[in-house]
Amino acid sequence: MRIDTFKIEKILRNLAHKDPSLFRAVQKKIIQIAACEPAEVEHFKNLRYDLSHLKRVQVGSFVLVFRIKGDIIIFEDFDHHDRIYKNRF
């Protein structure tokens, strides 16, 4: 599957400077998600209610939010789990 990280590139650039170990963990998780078959991506947790078109995966105490559009995985946001869902989507 192809990936699109356009929406989180700035977050990832800042993260690479501030917390390189977390940045490597996020990179590893993105690669893991991209390597999945389309049916396997469905095992990641779906969000509910108005965010039901999104999926999430935990990276430590942070959350990586993404959606699937055809054969493209679009990463939407990455933030601490206390702040990720507040007035974002």
Backbone as numpy.savetxt, mean C-alpha at the origin, in Angstrom:
# Nx Ny Nz CAx CAy CAz Cx Cy Cz
1.89 -8.89 -12.31 1.04 -7.71 -12.31 1.93 -6.46 -12.31
1.43 -5.41 -12.91 2.16 -4.15 -12.94 1.78 -3.32 -11.72
2.66 -2.39 -11.34 2.37 -1.54 -10.18 2.45 -0.08 -10.57
1.74 0.75 -9.82 1.75 2.20 -9.98 1.94 2.81 -8.60
3.12 3.42 -8.37 3.41 4.02 -7.07 3.41 5.54 -7.15
2.84 6.10 -8.21 2.89 7.54 -8.42 2.36 8.33 -7.22
1.26 7.89 -6.62 0.64 8.63 -5.53 1.44 8.60 -4.24
2.32 7.62 -4.07 3.08 7.54 -2.82 4.58 7.78 -3.02
5.00 8.21 -4.20 6.43 8.42 -4.46 7.05 9.44 -3.52
6.36 10.54 -3.27 6.89 11.57 -2.37 7.02 11.02 -0.95
6.02 10.26 -0.51 6.06 9.65 0.82 7.25 8.70 0.91
7.47 7.91 -0.13 8.57 6.95 -0.13 9.93 7.63 -0.16
10.05 8.72 -0.90 11.32 9.47 -0.93 11.66 10.00 0.45
10.66 10.60 1.12 10.89 11.12 2.47 11.21 9.98 3.44
10.54 8.87 3.29 10.75 7.73 4.17 12.16 7.16 4.00
12.68 7.17 2.78 14.03 6.65 2.52 15.07 7.44 3.30
14.84 8.74 3.48 15.78 9.58 4.23 15.57 9.48 5.73
14.32 9.43 6.16 14.01 9.47 7.59 14.14 8.11 8.27
13.71 7.05 7.61 13.69 5.72 8.23 14.00 4.65 7.17
15.29 4.46 6.86 15.66 3.52 5.80 15.19 2.08 6.03
15.15 1.63 7.28 14.72 0.25 7.53 13.23 0.07 7.22
12.40 1.05 7.57 10.98 0.99 7.23 10.80 1.09 5.72
11.61 1.92 5.06 11.55 2.05 3.61 11.83 0.70 2.94
12.85 -0.01 3.42 13.16 -1.33 2.86 12.02 -2.32 3.09
11.38 -2.23 4.26 10.24 -3.11 4.56 9.07 -2.82 3.62
8.83 -1.54 3.33 7.75 -1.16 2.41 8.08 -1.64 1.00
9.32 -1.45 0.58 9.74 -1.94 -0.74 9.53 -3.44 -0.86
9.91 -4.16 0.17 9.76 -5.62 0.17 8.29 -6.01 0.07
7.42 -5.29 0.78 5.99 -5.59 0.75 5.40 -5.27 -0.63
5.82 -4.16 -1.24 5.34 -3.81 -2.58 5.75 -4.89 -3.59
6.99 -5.36 -3.49 7.46 -6.41 -4.39 6.68 -7.70 -4.16
6.39 -8.00 -2.89 5.62 -9.20 -2.56 4.21 -9.13 -3.15
3.58 -7.97 -3.05 2.23 -7.80 -3.60 2.26 -7.89 -5.13
3.26 -7.26 -5.75 3.36 -7.26 -7.21 3.65 -8.66 -7.76
4.32 -9.49 -6.98 4.66 -10.84 -7.44 3.49 -11.81 -7.34
2.43 -11.43 -6.66 1.27 -12.30 -6.48 0.50 -12.47 -7.78
-0.11 -13.61 -7.91 -1.05 -13.85 -9.01 -2.32 -13.04 -8.71
-3.11 -12.70 -9.73 -4.34 -11.92 -9.48 -5.27 -12.53 -8.44
-5.40 -13.83 -8.42 -6.28 -14.47 -7.43 -5.68 -14.39 -6.02
-4.35 -14.40 -5.92 -3.69 -14.35 -4.61 -3.78 -12.96 -3.98
-3.89 -11.93 -4.79 -3.98 -10.57 -4.26 -5.27 -10.40 -3.46
-6.26 -11.20 -3.77 -7.54 -11.11 -3.07 -7.46 -11.48 -1.60
-6.37 -12.12 -1.16 -6.30 -12.51 0.24 -5.91 -11.35 1.15
-5.47 -10.22 0.58 -5.17 -9.05 1.40 -6.48 -8.46 1.90
-6.43 -7.84 3.07 -7.65 -7.39 3.74 -8.34 -6.28 2.96
-9.64 -6.45 2.74 -10.46 -5.41 2.12 -10.86 -4.40 3.17
-10.93 -3.14 2.78 -11.49 -2.14 3.68 -13.01 -2.19 3.55
-13.69 -1.49 4.44 -15.15 -1.60 4.45 -15.81 -0.26 4.15
-17.12 -0.34 3.95 -17.99 0.81 3.73 -17.54 1.62 2.52
-17.30 2.92 2.68 -16.96 3.78 1.54 -15.60 3.44 0.93
-14.77 2.73 1.66 -13.43 2.39 1.20 -13.35 0.95 0.69
-14.47 0.36 0.36 -14.50 -1.06 0.01 -13.75 -1.38 -1.28
-13.42 -0.38 -2.08 -12.65 -0.62 -3.30 -11.16 -0.71 -3.03
-10.75 -0.49 -1.76 -9.34 -0.50 -1.38 -8.99 -1.73 -0.57
-7.71 -2.07 -0.59 -7.17 -3.14 0.25 -6.05 -2.55 1.08
-5.67 -3.28 2.16 -4.60 -2.77 2.99 -3.69 -3.91 3.41
-2.48 -3.51 3.77 -1.51 -4.45 4.32 -0.70 -3.70 5.38
-0.46 -4.36 6.50 0.31 -3.76 7.60 1.80 -3.91 7.32
2.55 -2.86 7.62 4.01 -2.90 7.60 4.44 -2.32 8.94
4.63 -3.16 9.91 4.88 -2.70 11.27 3.62 -2.04 11.80
3.76 -0.82 12.32 2.57 -0.09 12.80 2.04 0.86 11.73
2.47 0.68 10.51 2.03 1.50 9.39 1.15 0.68 8.46
0.39 1.37 7.63 -0.55 0.71 6.72 -0.29 1.19 5.30
-0.21 0.25 4.38 -0.07 0.53 2.96 -1.41 0.21 2.32
-2.03 1.23 1.71 -3.36 1.09 1.10 -3.20 1.04 -0.41
-3.88 0.08 -1.04 -3.79 -0.05 -2.49 -5.11 -0.54 -3.06
-5.22 -0.42 -4.39 -6.40 -0.94 -5.08 -5.94 -1.64 -6.35
-6.81 -2.44 -6.89 -6.50 -3.20 -8.09 -7.42 -2.73 -9.20
-6.83 -2.36 -10.32 -7.60 -1.91 -11.48 -7.10 -2.70 -12.69
-7.86 -3.70 -13.05 -7.42 -4.58 -14.14 -6.22 -5.39 -13.71
-5.10 -5.24 -14.44 -3.88 -5.94 -14.05 -2.86 -4.99 -13.43
-3.32 -3.83 -12.96 -2.44 -2.83 -12.35 -2.79 -2.70 -10.87
-1.75 -2.71 -10.03 -1.92 -2.48 -8.60 -1.53 -1.03 -8.35
-2.46 -0.22 -7.86 -2.23 1.20 -7.63 -2.13 1.43 -6.13
-0.96 1.88 -5.69 -0.75 2.15 -4.28 -1.23 3.57 -3.99
-2.17 3.68 -3.06 -2.86 4.95 -2.80 -2.21 5.77 -1.70
-1.82 5.13 -0.58 -1.34 5.89 0.57 -0.54 4.99 1.50
0.30 5.63 2.32 1.07 4.93 3.34 1.21 5.88 4.51
0.78 5.43 5.70 0.88 6.27 6.89 0.70 5.39 8.12
0.88 6.00 9.28 0.69 5.31 10.55 -0.77 4.88 10.68
-1.01 3.75 11.33 -2.38 3.23 11.40 -3.33 4.14 12.16
-2.83 5.03 13.01 -3.70 5.97 13.72 -4.18 7.11 12.81
-3.43 7.40 11.73 -3.75 8.55 10.89 -4.24 8.19 9.49
-4.09 6.97 9.07 -4.29 6.62 7.66 -5.71 6.85 7.15
-6.72 6.59 7.95 -8.09 6.65 7.45 -8.80 7.97 7.74
-8.17 8.89 8.43 -8.82 10.14 8.82 -8.77 11.15 7.67
-9.91 11.41 7.08 -10.08 12.43 6.04 -9.13 12.24 4.86
-8.86 11.01 4.48 -7.94 10.76 3.39 -8.66 10.46 2.09
-9.68 9.65 2.16 -10.27 9.14 0.92 -11.68 9.63 0.77
